[in-house]
Amino acid sequence: MPIYYGTQIDSPLMLGTAQYPSPAVLAEAFRRSGAGIATVSVRREARGARAGDGFWALIRELGVHILPNTAGCHSVREAVTTAQMAREIFATDWIKLEVIGHSDTLQPDPFGLVEAARILCGEGFKVFPYTTEDLVVAERLLEAGCEVLMPWGAPIGTGLGLNNVYGLRSLRAHFPDLPLVVDAGLGLPSHAAHAMELGYDGVLLNTAVARAGDPAAMAEGFARALEAGRLAHGADPMEPRDMAAPSTPVIGQAFLS
Amino acid sequence: MTLTVNGERVALRARTLAEALEELGYGEERIATALNETFVPAVARETTMLEDGDRLEIVAPRQGG
């Protein structure tokens, strides 16, 4: 099971907490998925609303690790300030660092991401950067102090799966001992299984579960797929080949023609 | 003085950030603050003086992906 910044987590699944039809469905999805980490955010609180306190109580009851994000931040300053506020609110040094570079694709701004990661690592944060699968950006993030990388599978909320399998495989090969998590873009359990078959340590998803017709069932589906993929990777899969090869023995076949 | 609190202009009597949060009714809520885009930790609220036109952001836990 994955170890992030010295903390072992009993599940490869990081599950988001947004977009569920109700708090009860959210809680049931977490229970059936066995997710070990919940992602959360900070947002403006209206006077007298006390919405934050209610959500905080719900999350505490889940009994999982909390990973706050900087979702929606488009600049280094925004992301750093948001991370600082999140650390105080959630009482954790963990931060899922998002610095969004494009409003259509919600893809990371790699330049701002590296700069923000350097600042936050310097302030003692344990940074989980939402990044692309770009190898050079990955190296810069490690130089900045990150000990986990979270490359995207596809743009946030698209459900397209792993758009660049080569890039993800390459990242895994270059950093065999680094915790790697596919973050964003997954739509089906098979996508999660694929990530684990590539040797990834986990996946982070939200929309695929929360927007499913039955979020709790989908959450369990993802959990089973993650386990299947993890077992397959550890079992040393066969190499694909272009030509067919019979699996049933040829020797001893009756001569009937 | 007049502050911009979470994007809305609000007239306050408060002189410090702690007084402003009290006046605005946040009390003991689990919140964090940023003044003029800079994080102000909870321990610094009582000593953080406000000025007319300051921009105050008050955030709380929310759902996230």
PDB file of C-alpha atoms in Angstrom:
ATOM      1  CA  MET A   1       0.000   0.000   0.000  1.00  0.00           C
ATOM      2  CA  PRO A   2       1.200   3.542  -0.723  1.00  0.00           C
ATOM      3  CA  ILE A   3       3.355   5.583   1.645  1.00  0.00           C
ATOM      4  CA  TYR A   4       3.073   9.349   1.264  1.00  0.00           C
ATOM      5  CA  TYR A   5       5.586  11.430   3.175  1.00  0.00           C
ATOM      6  CA  GLY A   6       6.142   8.621   5.638  1.00  0.00           C
ATOM      7  CA  THR A   7       2.460   7.862   6.216  1.00  0.00           C
ATOM      8  CA  GLN A   8       1.186   4.517   5.002  1.00  0.00           C
ATOM      9  CA  ILE A   9      -2.340   4.553   3.634  1.00  0.00           C
ATOM     10  CA  ASP A  10      -4.402   1.363   3.548  1.00  0.00           C
ATOM     11  CA  SER A  11      -5.979   2.040   0.165  1.00  0.00           C
ATOM     12  CA  PRO A  12      -4.752   3.200  -3.244  1.00  0.00           C
ATOM     13  CA  LEU A  13      -7.864   5.340  -3.597  1.00  0.00           C
ATOM     14  CA  MET A  14      -8.039   9.049  -2.901  1.00  0.00           C
ATOM     15  CA  LEU A  15     -11.653  10.112  -3.205  1.00  0.00           C
ATOM     16  CA  GLY A  16     -13.057  13.589  -3.670  1.00  0.00           C
ATOM     17  CA  THR A  17     -15.920  14.897  -1.569  1.00  0.00           C
ATOM     18  CA  ALA A  18     -17.691  17.160  -4.079  1.00  0.00           C
ATOM     19  CA  GLN A  19     -20.812  16.758  -6.225  1.00  0.00           C
ATOM     20  CA  TYR A  20     -22.531  13.937  -4.306  1.00  0.00           C
ATOM     21  CA  PRO A  21     -26.334  14.001  -4.231  1.00  0.00           C
ATOM     22  CA  SER A  22     -26.304  14.063  -0.411  1.00  0.00           C
ATOM     23  CA  PRO A  23     -23.955  13.790   2.575  1.00  0.00           C
ATOM     24  CA  ALA A  24     -25.339  10.310   3.267  1.00  0.00           C
ATOM     25  CA  VAL A  25     -24.418   9.140  -0.238  1.00  0.00           C
ATOM     26  CA  LEU A  26     -20.939  10.634   0.185  1.00  0.00           C
ATOM     27  CA  ALA A  27     -20.449   8.717   3.429  1.00  0.00           C
ATOM     28  CA  GLU A  28     -21.699   5.479   1.879  1.00  0.00           C
ATOM     29  CA  ALA A  29     -19.377   5.896  -1.116  1.00  0.00           C
ATOM     30  CA  PHE A  30     -16.424   6.275   1.218  1.00  0.00           C
ATOM     31  CA  ARG A  31     -17.483   3.253   3.253  1.00  0.00           C
ATOM     32  CA  ARG A  32     -17.846   0.961   0.247  1.00  0.00           C
ATOM     33  CA  SER A  33     -14.710   2.180  -1.484  1.00  0.00           C
ATOM     34  CA  GLY A  34     -12.443   1.896   1.537  1.00  0.00           C
ATOM     35  CA  ALA A  35     -10.747   5.101   0.358  1.00  0.00           C
ATOM     36  CA  GLY A  36      -7.954   6.145   2.659  1.00  0.00           C
ATOM     37  CA  ILE A  37      -7.792   9.819   1.766  1.00  0.00           C
ATOM     38  CA  ALA A  38     -10.509  12.435   1.237  1.00  0.00           C
ATOM     39  CA  THR A  39      -9.818  15.564  -0.765  1.00  0.00           C
ATOM     40  CA  VAL A  40     -11.398  18.787   0.422  1.00  0.00           C
ATOM     41  CA  SER A  41     -11.192  22.505  -0.278  1.00  0.00           C
ATOM     42  CA  VAL A  42     -11.683  25.903   1.323  1.00  0.00           C
ATOM     43  CA  ARG A  43     -14.250  28.371   0.074  1.00  0.00           C
ATOM     44  CA  ARG A  44     -15.774  31.670   1.170  1.00  0.00           C
ATOM     45  CA  GLU A  45     -18.000  31.363   4.212  1.00  0.00           C
ATOM     46  CA  ALA A  46     -21.065  33.619   4.376  1.00  0.00           C
ATOM     47  CA  ARG A  47     -21.873  35.330   7.657  1.00  0.00           C
ATOM     48  CA  GLY A  48     -23.923  33.089   9.891  1.00  0.00           C
ATOM     49  CA  ALA A  49     -24.008  30.208   7.401  1.00  0.00           C
ATOM     50  CA  ARG A  50     -21.816  27.845   9.445  1.00  0.00           C
ATOM     51  CA  ALA A  51     -21.697  25.515   6.436  1.00  0.00           C
ATOM     52  CA  GLY A  52     -18.036  24.779   7.039  1.00  0.00           C
ATOM     53  CA  ASP A  53     -18.599  23.420  10.516  1.00  0.00           C
ATOM     54  CA  GLY A  54     -21.216  20.962   9.260  1.00  0.00           C
ATOM     55  CA  PHE A  55     -19.005  19.703   6.452  1.00  0.00           C
ATOM     56  CA  TRP A  56     -16.025  19.428   8.795  1.00  0.00           C
ATOM     57  CA  ALA A  57     -18.051  17.223  11.159  1.00  0.00           C
ATOM     58  CA  LEU A  58     -19.060  14.969   8.258  1.00  0.00           C
ATOM     59  CA  ILE A  59     -15.461  14.556   7.102  1.00  0.00           C
ATOM     60  CA  ARG A  60     -14.184  13.815  10.590  1.00  0.00           C
ATOM     61  CA  GLU A  61     -16.710  10.986  10.865  1.00  0.00           C
ATOM     62  CA  LEU A  62     -15.264   9.316   7.760  1.00  0.00           C
ATOM     63  CA  GLY A  63     -12.102   8.526   9.692  1.00  0.00           C
ATOM     64  CA  VAL A  64      -9.799   9.055   6.711  1.00  0.00           C
ATOM     65  CA  HIS A  65      -6.780  11.240   6.040  1.00  0.00           C
ATOM     66  CA  ILE A  66      -7.568  14.719   4.779  1.00  0.00           C
ATOM     67  CA  LEU A  67      -5.922  16.167   1.669  1.00  0.00           C
ATOM     68  CA  PRO A  68      -6.930  19.819   1.121  1.00  0.00           C
ATOM     69  CA  ASN A  69      -6.575  21.219  -2.379  1.00  0.00           C
ATOM     70  CA  THR A  70      -5.930  24.581  -3.997  1.00  0.00           C
ATOM     71  CA  ALA A  71      -8.537  23.968  -6.682  1.00  0.00           C
ATOM     72  CA  GLY A  72      -9.400  26.921  -8.851  1.00  0.00           C
ATOM     73  CA  CYS A  73      -6.179  28.824  -8.202  1.00  0.00           C
ATOM     74  CA  HIS A  74      -4.619  30.281 -11.329  1.00  0.00           C
ATOM     75  CA  SER A  75      -1.634  32.086  -9.807  1.00  0.00           C
ATOM     76  CA  VAL A  76       1.223  31.199  -7.497  1.00  0.00           C
ATOM     77  CA  ARG A  77       0.117  33.744  -4.929  1.00  0.00           C
ATOM     78  CA  GLU A  78      -3.466  32.482  -4.887  1.00  0.00           C
ATOM     79  CA  ALA A  79      -2.303  28.901  -4.501  1.00  0.00           C
ATOM     80  CA  VAL A  80       0.178  29.685  -1.725  1.00  0.00           C
ATOM     81  CA  THR A  81      -2.326  31.760   0.256  1.00  0.00           C
ATOM     82  CA  THR A  82      -5.016  29.121  -0.204  1.00  0.00           C
ATOM     83  CA  ALA A  83      -2.622  26.406   0.976  1.00  0.00           C
ATOM     84  CA  GLN A  84      -1.752  28.438   4.050  1.00  0.00           C
ATOM     85  CA  MET A  85      -5.422  28.908   4.894  1.00  0.00           C
ATOM     86  CA  ALA A  86      -6.139  25.223   4.290  1.00  0.00           C
ATOM     87  CA  ARG A  87      -3.314  24.164   6.585  1.00  0.00           C
ATOM     88  CA  GLU A  88      -4.786  26.163   9.418  1.00  0.00           C
ATOM     89  CA  ILE A  89      -8.349  25.000   8.848  1.00  0.00           C
ATOM     90  CA  PHE A  90      -7.648  21.302   8.373  1.00  0.00           C
ATOM     91  CA  ALA A  91      -4.635  21.074  10.686  1.00  0.00           C
ATOM     92  CA  THR A  92      -2.519  19.205   8.140  1.00  0.00           C
ATOM     93  CA  ASP A  93       0.682  19.953   6.231  1.00  0.00           C
ATOM     94  CA  TRP A  94      -0.599  17.961   3.275  1.00  0.00           C
ATOM     95  CA  ILE A  95      -1.698  19.995   0.287  1.00  0.00           C
ATOM     96  CA  LYS A  96      -2.865  18.915  -3.154  1.00  0.00           C
ATOM     97  CA  LEU A  97      -1.325  21.714  -5.127  1.00  0.00           C
ATOM     98  CA  GLU A  98      -3.235  22.884  -8.168  1.00  0.00           C
ATOM     99  CA  VAL A  99      -2.125  25.870 -10.211  1.00  0.00           C
ATOM    100  CA  ILE A 100      -4.448  25.900 -13.187  1.00  0.00           C
ATOM    101  CA  GLY A 101      -2.970  27.111 -16.454  1.00  0.00           C
ATOM    102  CA  HIS A 102      -5.900  27.012 -18.826  1.00  0.00           C
ATOM    103  CA  SER A 103      -9.585  27.501 -18.094  1.00  0.00           C
ATOM    104  CA  ASP A 104     -10.799  25.205 -20.902  1.00  0.00           C
ATOM    105  CA  THR A 105      -8.712  22.154 -20.112  1.00  0.00           C
ATOM    106  CA  LEU A 106      -7.978  22.929 -16.456  1.00  0.00           C
ATOM    107  CA  GLN A 107      -4.493  21.665 -17.165  1.00  0.00           C
ATOM    108  CA  PRO A 108      -1.724  22.560 -14.736  1.00  0.00           C
ATOM    109  CA  ASP A 109       0.469  25.605 -15.252  1.00  0.00           C
ATOM    110  CA  PRO A 110       3.803  23.797 -14.874  1.00  0.00           C
ATOM    111  CA  PHE A 111       5.795  26.997 -14.365  1.00  0.00           C
ATOM    112  CA  GLY A 112       3.554  28.323 -11.611  1.00  0.00           C
ATOM    113  CA  LEU A 113       3.239  24.848 -10.149  1.00  0.00           C
ATOM    114  CA  VAL A 114       6.991  24.448  -9.684  1.00  0.00           C
ATOM    115  CA  GLU A 115       7.314  27.917  -8.196  1.00  0.00           C
ATOM    116  CA  ALA A 116       4.427  27.390  -5.768  1.00  0.00           C
ATOM    117  CA  ALA A 117       5.750  23.943  -4.828  1.00  0.00           C
ATOM    118  CA  ARG A 118       9.155  25.413  -4.013  1.00  0.00           C
ATOM    119  CA  ILE A 119       7.592  28.072  -1.763  1.00  0.00           C
ATOM    120  CA  LEU A 120       5.290  25.636   0.026  1.00  0.00           C
ATOM    121  CA  CYS A 121       7.921  22.924   0.512  1.00  0.00           C
ATOM    122  CA  GLY A 122      10.116  25.654   2.020  1.00  0.00           C
ATOM    123  CA  GLU A 123       7.320  26.408   4.480  1.00  0.00           C
ATOM    124  CA  GLY A 124       7.093  22.790   5.594  1.00  0.00           C
ATOM    125  CA  PHE A 125       4.161  21.706   3.455  1.00  0.00           C
ATOM    126  CA  LYS A 126       4.001  18.148   2.144  1.00  0.00           C
ATOM    127  CA  VAL A 127       3.044  18.895  -1.421  1.00  0.00           C
ATOM    128  CA  PHE A 128       1.023  16.585  -3.689  1.00  0.00           C
ATOM    129  CA  PRO A 129       1.318  18.407  -7.033  1.00  0.00           C
ATOM    130  CA  TYR A 130      -1.380  17.976  -9.679  1.00  0.00           C
ATOM    131  CA  THR A 131       0.859  17.945 -12.736  1.00  0.00           C
ATOM    132  CA  THR A 132       1.114  16.708 -16.286  1.00  0.00           C
ATOM    133  CA  GLU A 133       2.991  13.547 -17.181  1.00  0.00           C
ATOM    134  CA  ASP A 134       5.894  15.677 -18.460  1.00  0.00           C
ATOM    135  CA  LEU A 135       9.157  14.170 -17.279  1.00  0.00           C
ATOM    136  CA  VAL A 136      11.067  17.443 -17.103  1.00  0.00           C
ATOM    137  CA  VAL A 137       8.376  19.117 -15.029  1.00  0.00           C
ATOM    138  CA  ALA A 138       8.429  16.064 -12.763  1.00  0.00           C
ATOM    139  CA  GLU A 139      12.155  16.475 -12.196  1.00  0.00           C
ATOM    140  CA  ARG A 140      11.691  20.156 -11.352  1.00  0.00           C
ATOM    141  CA  LEU A 141       8.965  19.302  -8.853  1.00  0.00           C
ATOM    142  CA  LEU A 142      11.228  16.797  -7.134  1.00  0.00           C
ATOM    143  CA  GLU A 143      14.001  19.398  -7.014  1.00  0.00           C
ATOM    144  CA  ALA A 144      11.493  21.756  -5.391  1.00  0.00           C
ATOM    145  CA  GLY A 145      10.982  19.241  -2.599  1.00  0.00           C
ATOM    146  CA  CYS A 146       7.957  17.178  -3.663  1.00  0.00           C
ATOM    147  CA  GLU A 147       8.038  13.522  -2.648  1.00  0.00           C
ATOM    148  CA  VAL A 148       4.851  12.526  -4.469  1.00  0.00           C
ATOM    149  CA  LEU A 149       3.698  13.302  -8.015  1.00  0.00           C
ATOM    150  CA  MET A 150       0.122  13.300  -9.256  1.00  0.00           C
ATOM    151  CA  PRO A 151       0.052  13.374 -13.069  1.00  0.00           C
ATOM    152  CA  TRP A 152      -3.288  13.758 -14.768  1.00  0.00           C
ATOM    153  CA  GLY A 153      -4.948  10.968 -16.666  1.00  0.00           C
ATOM    154  CA  ALA A 154      -7.111  13.393 -18.668  1.00  0.00           C
ATOM    155  CA  PRO A 155      -8.588  16.847 -18.042  1.00  0.00           C
ATOM    156  CA  ILE A 156     -10.524  17.192 -14.783  1.00  0.00           C
ATOM    157  CA  GLY A 157     -14.080  15.934 -14.977  1.00  0.00           C
ATOM    158  CA  THR A 158     -13.857  14.466 -18.477  1.00  0.00           C
ATOM    159  CA  GLY A 159     -13.843  10.768 -17.625  1.00  0.00           C
ATOM    160  CA  LEU A 160     -11.626  10.053 -20.639  1.00  0.00           C
ATOM    161  CA  GLY A 161      -9.194   7.813 -18.793  1.00  0.00           C
ATOM    162  CA  LEU A 162      -5.455   7.640 -19.449  1.00  0.00           C
ATOM    163  CA  ASN A 163      -4.790   9.942 -22.404  1.00  0.00           C
ATOM    164  CA  ASN A 164      -1.050   9.386 -22.577  1.00  0.00           C
ATOM    165  CA  VAL A 165      -0.191   5.877 -21.486  1.00  0.00           C
ATOM    166  CA  TYR A 166       3.312   6.193 -22.877  1.00  0.00           C
ATOM    167  CA  GLY A 167       3.981   9.302 -20.790  1.00  0.00           C
ATOM    168  CA  LEU A 168       2.609   7.738 -17.616  1.00  0.00           C
ATOM    169  CA  ARG A 169       4.623   4.551 -18.187  1.00  0.00           C
ATOM    170  CA  SER A 170       7.719   6.616 -18.850  1.00  0.00           C
ATOM    171  CA  LEU A 171       7.239   8.541 -15.616  1.00  0.00           C
ATOM    172  CA  ARG A 172       6.893   5.280 -13.694  1.00  0.00           C
ATOM    173  CA  ALA A 173      10.042   3.899 -15.285  1.00  0.00           C
ATOM    174  CA  HIS A 174      12.085   6.994 -14.476  1.00  0.00           C
ATOM    175  CA  PHE A 175      10.961   7.168 -10.852  1.00  0.00           C
ATOM    176  CA  PRO A 176      10.547   3.544  -9.779  1.00  0.00           C
ATOM    177  CA  ASP A 177      10.501   4.323  -6.053  1.00  0.00           C
ATOM    178  CA  LEU A 178       8.498   7.556  -6.031  1.00  0.00           C
ATOM    179  CA  PRO A 179       4.820   7.469  -5.033  1.00  0.00           C
ATOM    180  CA  LEU A 180       2.859   8.235  -8.221  1.00  0.00           C
ATOM    181  CA  VAL A 181      -0.882   8.840  -8.303  1.00  0.00           C
ATOM    182  CA  VAL A 182      -3.024   9.403 -11.395  1.00  0.00           C
ATOM    183  CA  ASP A 183      -5.128  12.434 -10.574  1.00  0.00           C
ATOM    184  CA  ALA A 184      -8.116  13.484 -12.644  1.00  0.00           C
ATOM    185  CA  GLY A 185      -9.829  12.406 -15.821  1.00  0.00           C
ATOM    186  CA  LEU A 186     -10.794   8.870 -14.834  1.00  0.00           C
ATOM    187  CA  GLY A 187     -14.321   7.786 -15.726  1.00  0.00           C
ATOM    188  CA  LEU A 188     -14.470   4.036 -15.248  1.00  0.00           C
ATOM    189  CA  PRO A 189     -12.973   1.434 -12.943  1.00  0.00           C
ATOM    190  CA  SER A 190     -11.081  -0.018 -15.918  1.00  0.00           C
ATOM    191  CA  HIS A 191      -9.159   3.270 -16.151  1.00  0.00           C
ATOM    192  CA  ALA A 192      -8.112   2.886 -12.536  1.00  0.00           C
ATOM    193  CA  ALA A 193      -7.125  -0.735 -13.096  1.00  0.00           C
ATOM    194  CA  HIS A 194      -5.000   0.372 -16.042  1.00  0.00           C
ATOM    195  CA  ALA A 195      -3.185   2.935 -13.891  1.00  0.00           C
ATOM    196  CA  MET A 196      -2.407   0.273 -11.310  1.00  0.00           C
ATOM    197  CA  GLU A 197      -1.287  -2.180 -14.016  1.00  0.00           C
ATOM    198  CA  LEU A 198       1.255   0.465 -15.045  1.00  0.00           C
ATOM    199  CA  GLY A 199       2.618   0.315 -11.529  1.00  0.00           C
ATOM    200  CA  TYR A 200       1.030   3.433 -10.127  1.00  0.00           C
ATOM    201  CA  ASP A 201       0.507   3.655  -6.399  1.00  0.00           C
ATOM    202  CA  GLY A 202      -3.009   4.976  -6.527  1.00  0.00           C
ATOM    203  CA  VAL A 203      -5.576   7.193  -8.187  1.00  0.00           C
ATOM    204  CA  LEU A 204      -7.470  10.294  -7.176  1.00  0.00           C
ATOM    205  CA  LEU A 205     -10.973  10.700  -8.506  1.00  0.00           C
ATOM    206  CA  ASN A 206     -14.206  12.444  -7.700  1.00  0.00           C
ATOM    207  CA  THR A 207     -16.625  13.030 -10.557  1.00  0.00           C
ATOM    208  CA  ALA A 208     -16.646   9.417 -11.795  1.00  0.00           C
ATOM    209  CA  VAL A 209     -18.041   8.300  -8.459  1.00  0.00           C
ATOM    210  CA  ALA A 210     -20.068  11.310  -7.353  1.00  0.00           C
ATOM    211  CA  ARG A 211     -21.881  11.746 -10.684  1.00  0.00           C
ATOM    212  CA  ALA A 212     -22.604   8.072 -11.246  1.00  0.00           C
ATOM    213  CA  GLY A 213     -26.222   6.998 -10.963  1.00  0.00           C
ATOM    214  CA  ASP A 214     -25.258   4.928  -7.919  1.00  0.00           C
ATOM    215  CA  PRO A 215     -22.161   6.560  -6.430  1.00  0.00           C
ATOM    216  CA  ALA A 216     -21.650   3.980  -3.694  1.00  0.00           C
ATOM    217  CA  ALA A 217     -21.735   1.066  -6.134  1.00  0.00           C
ATOM    218  CA  MET A 218     -19.343   2.872  -8.463  1.00  0.00           C
ATOM    219  CA  ALA A 219     -17.028   3.576  -5.534  1.00  0.00           C
ATOM    220  CA  GLU A 220     -16.883  -0.123  -4.741  1.00  0.00           C
ATOM    221  CA  GLY A 221     -16.327  -0.867  -8.430  1.00  0.00           C
ATOM    222  CA  PHE A 222     -13.296   1.406  -8.418  1.00  0.00           C
ATOM    223  CA  ALA A 223     -11.970  -0.211  -5.258  1.00  0.00           C
ATOM    224  CA  ARG A 224     -12.176  -3.678  -6.807  1.00  0.00           C
ATOM    225  CA  ALA A 225     -10.577  -2.488 -10.044  1.00  0.00           C
ATOM    226  CA  LEU A 226      -7.722  -0.907  -8.135  1.00  0.00           C
ATOM    227  CA  GLU A 227      -7.113  -4.168  -6.328  1.00  0.00           C
ATOM    228  CA  ALA A 228      -7.256  -6.102  -9.608  1.00  0.00           C
ATOM    229  CA  GLY A 229      -4.753  -3.768 -11.226  1.00  0.00           C
ATOM    230  CA  ARG A 230      -2.442  -3.861  -8.226  1.00  0.00           C
ATOM    231  CA  LEU A 231      -2.417  -7.668  -8.224  1.00  0.00           C
ATOM    232  CA  ALA A 232      -1.823  -7.774 -11.973  1.00  0.00           C
ATOM    233  CA  HIS A 233       1.152  -5.437 -11.789  1.00  0.00           C
ATOM    234  CA  GLY A 234       2.718  -7.496  -9.029  1.00  0.00           C
ATOM    235  CA  ALA A 235       2.117 -10.698 -10.983  1.00  0.00           C
ATOM    236  CA  ASP A 236       4.507  -9.704 -13.816  1.00  0.00           C
ATOM    237  CA  PRO A 237       2.144  -9.530 -16.822  1.00  0.00           C
ATOM    238  CA  MET A 238       3.010 -11.190 -20.136  1.00  0.00           C
ATOM    239  CA  GLU A 239       4.472  -9.112 -22.938  1.00  0.00           C
ATOM    240  CA  PRO A 240       2.013  -8.329 -25.766  1.00  0.00           C
ATOM    241  CA  ARG A 241       2.953  -9.673 -29.217  1.00  0.00           C
ATOM    242  CA  ASP A 242       1.684  -9.080 -32.708  1.00  0.00           C
ATOM    243  CA  MET A 243       1.426 -12.676 -33.917  1.00  0.00           C
ATOM    244  CA  ALA A 244      -1.067 -15.184 -32.616  1.00  0.00           C
ATOM    245  CA  ALA A 245       0.289 -18.085 -30.586  1.00  0.00           C
ATOM    246  CA  PRO A 246      -1.904 -21.056 -29.630  1.00  0.00           C
ATOM    247  CA  SER A 247      -2.367 -21.597 -25.952  1.00  0.00           C
ATOM    248  CA  THR A 248      -3.617 -25.162 -26.356  1.00  0.00           C
ATOM    249  CA  PRO A 249      -0.770 -27.667 -27.064  1.00  0.00           C
ATOM    250  CA  VAL A 250      -0.236 -28.457 -30.770  1.00  0.00           C
ATOM    251  CA  ILE A 251       1.560 -31.707 -30.059  1.00  0.00           C
ATOM    252  CA  GLY A 252      -0.844 -34.611 -29.787  1.00  0.00           C
ATOM    253  CA  GLN A 253      -3.612 -33.018 -31.766  1.00  0.00           C
ATOM    254  CA  ALA A 254      -5.634 -35.672 -33.641  1.00  0.00           C
ATOM    255  CA  PHE A 255      -5.002 -35.789 -37.378  1.00  0.00           C
ATOM    256  CA  LEU A 256      -8.500 -35.495 -38.850  1.00  0.00           C
ATOM    257  CA  SER A 257      -8.150 -33.704 -42.168  1.00  0.00           C
TER     258      SER A 257
ATOM    259  CA  MET B   1     -14.359  52.094   8.014  1.00  0.00           C
ATOM    260  CA  THR B   2     -15.424  50.183   4.957  1.00  0.00           C
ATOM    261  CA  LEU B   3     -13.910  46.818   4.057  1.00  0.00           C
ATOM    262  CA  THR B   4     -14.500  44.418   1.212  1.00  0.00           C
ATOM    263  CA  VAL B   5     -15.402  41.136   2.897  1.00  0.00           C
ATOM    264  CA  ASN B   6     -15.619  38.118   0.600  1.00  0.00           C
ATOM    265  CA  GLY B   7     -16.227  40.464  -2.300  1.00  0.00           C
ATOM    266  CA  GLU B   8     -18.915  42.614  -0.652  1.00  0.00           C
ATOM    267  CA  ARG B   9     -18.434  46.090   0.813  1.00  0.00           C
ATOM    268  CA  VAL B  10     -19.194  46.148   4.529  1.00  0.00           C
ATOM    269  CA  ALA B  11     -19.058  49.047   7.034  1.00  0.00           C
ATOM    270  CA  LEU B  12     -17.451  48.028  10.332  1.00  0.00           C
ATOM    271  CA  ARG B  13     -16.536  49.632  13.661  1.00  0.00           C
ATOM    272  CA  ALA B  14     -13.796  47.064  14.287  1.00  0.00           C
ATOM    273  CA  ARG B  15     -10.151  48.156  14.410  1.00  0.00           C
ATOM    274  CA  THR B  16      -8.525  44.705  14.452  1.00  0.00           C
ATOM    275  CA  LEU B  17      -9.135  41.569  12.444  1.00  0.00           C
ATOM    276  CA  ALA B  18     -10.294  39.719  15.555  1.00  0.00           C
ATOM    277  CA  GLU B  19     -12.836  42.463  16.294  1.00  0.00           C
ATOM    278  CA  ALA B  20     -14.035  42.381  12.691  1.00  0.00           C
ATOM    279  CA  LEU B  21     -14.673  38.638  12.799  1.00  0.00           C
ATOM    280  CA  GLU B  22     -16.584  39.069  16.039  1.00  0.00           C
ATOM    281  CA  GLU B  23     -18.615  41.959  14.625  1.00  0.00           C
ATOM    282  CA  LEU B  24     -19.375  39.968  11.491  1.00  0.00           C
ATOM    283  CA  GLY B  25     -20.651  37.075  13.604  1.00  0.00           C
ATOM    284  CA  TYR B  26     -18.086  34.384  12.839  1.00  0.00           C
ATOM    285  CA  GLY B  27     -17.499  33.668  16.541  1.00  0.00           C
ATOM    286  CA  GLU B  28     -15.879  30.284  17.066  1.00  0.00           C
ATOM    287  CA  GLU B  29     -16.372  28.988  13.531  1.00  0.00           C
ATOM    288  CA  ARG B  30     -13.631  26.980  11.833  1.00  0.00           C
ATOM    289  CA  ILE B  31     -12.398  29.642   9.426  1.00  0.00           C
ATOM    290  CA  ALA B  32      -9.190  31.030   7.990  1.00  0.00           C
ATOM    291  CA  THR B  33      -8.484  34.552   6.808  1.00  0.00           C
ATOM    292  CA  ALA B  34      -6.489  36.460   4.240  1.00  0.00           C
ATOM    293  CA  LEU B  35      -6.110  40.227   4.346  1.00  0.00           C
ATOM    294  CA  ASN B  36      -5.238  41.938   1.082  1.00  0.00           C
ATOM    295  CA  GLU B  37      -4.383  38.544  -0.419  1.00  0.00           C
ATOM    296  CA  THR B  38      -1.984  37.652   2.416  1.00  0.00           C
ATOM    297  CA  PHE B  39      -2.733  34.855   4.881  1.00  0.00           C
ATOM    298  CA  VAL B  40      -3.254  36.006   8.464  1.00  0.00           C
ATOM    299  CA  PRO B  41      -2.936  33.128  10.956  1.00  0.00           C
ATOM    300  CA  ALA B  42      -5.463  32.887  13.762  1.00  0.00           C
ATOM    301  CA  VAL B  43      -2.854  33.808  16.385  1.00  0.00           C
ATOM    302  CA  ALA B  44      -2.237  37.139  14.634  1.00  0.00           C
ATOM    303  CA  ARG B  45      -5.848  38.275  14.349  1.00  0.00           C
ATOM    304  CA  GLU B  46      -5.857  40.332  17.551  1.00  0.00           C
ATOM    305  CA  THR B  47      -2.758  42.291  16.559  1.00  0.00           C
ATOM    306  CA  THR B  48      -3.663  42.763  12.902  1.00  0.00           C
ATOM    307  CA  MET B  49      -4.939  46.332  12.439  1.00  0.00           C
ATOM    308  CA  LEU B  50      -7.419  47.068   9.683  1.00  0.00           C
ATOM    309  CA  GLU B  51      -7.405  50.028   7.332  1.00  0.00           C
ATOM    310  CA  ASP B  52     -10.168  51.555   5.279  1.00  0.00           C
ATOM    311  CA  GLY B  53     -10.472  49.742   1.956  1.00  0.00           C
ATOM    312  CA  ASP B  54      -8.847  46.508   3.102  1.00  0.00           C
ATOM    313  CA  ARG B  55      -9.881  43.337   1.341  1.00  0.00           C
ATOM    314  CA  LEU B  56     -10.716  40.477   3.691  1.00  0.00           C
ATOM    315  CA  GLU B  57     -11.297  36.894   2.651  1.00  0.00           C
ATOM    316  CA  ILE B  58     -12.901  34.469   5.118  1.00  0.00           C
ATOM    317  CA  VAL B  59     -12.957  30.798   4.145  1.00  0.00           C
ATOM    318  CA  ALA B  60     -14.178  27.556   5.708  1.00  0.00           C
ATOM    319  CA  PRO B  61     -14.045  23.815   4.944  1.00  0.00           C
ATOM    320  CA  ARG B  62     -15.822  22.772   1.756  1.00  0.00           C
ATOM    321  CA  GLN B  63     -16.219  19.809  -0.545  1.00  0.00           C
ATOM    322  CA  GLY B  64     -13.367  19.331  -3.015  1.00  0.00           C
ATOM    323  CA  GLY B  65     -11.910  17.001  -5.603  1.00  0.00           C
TER     324      GLY B  65
END
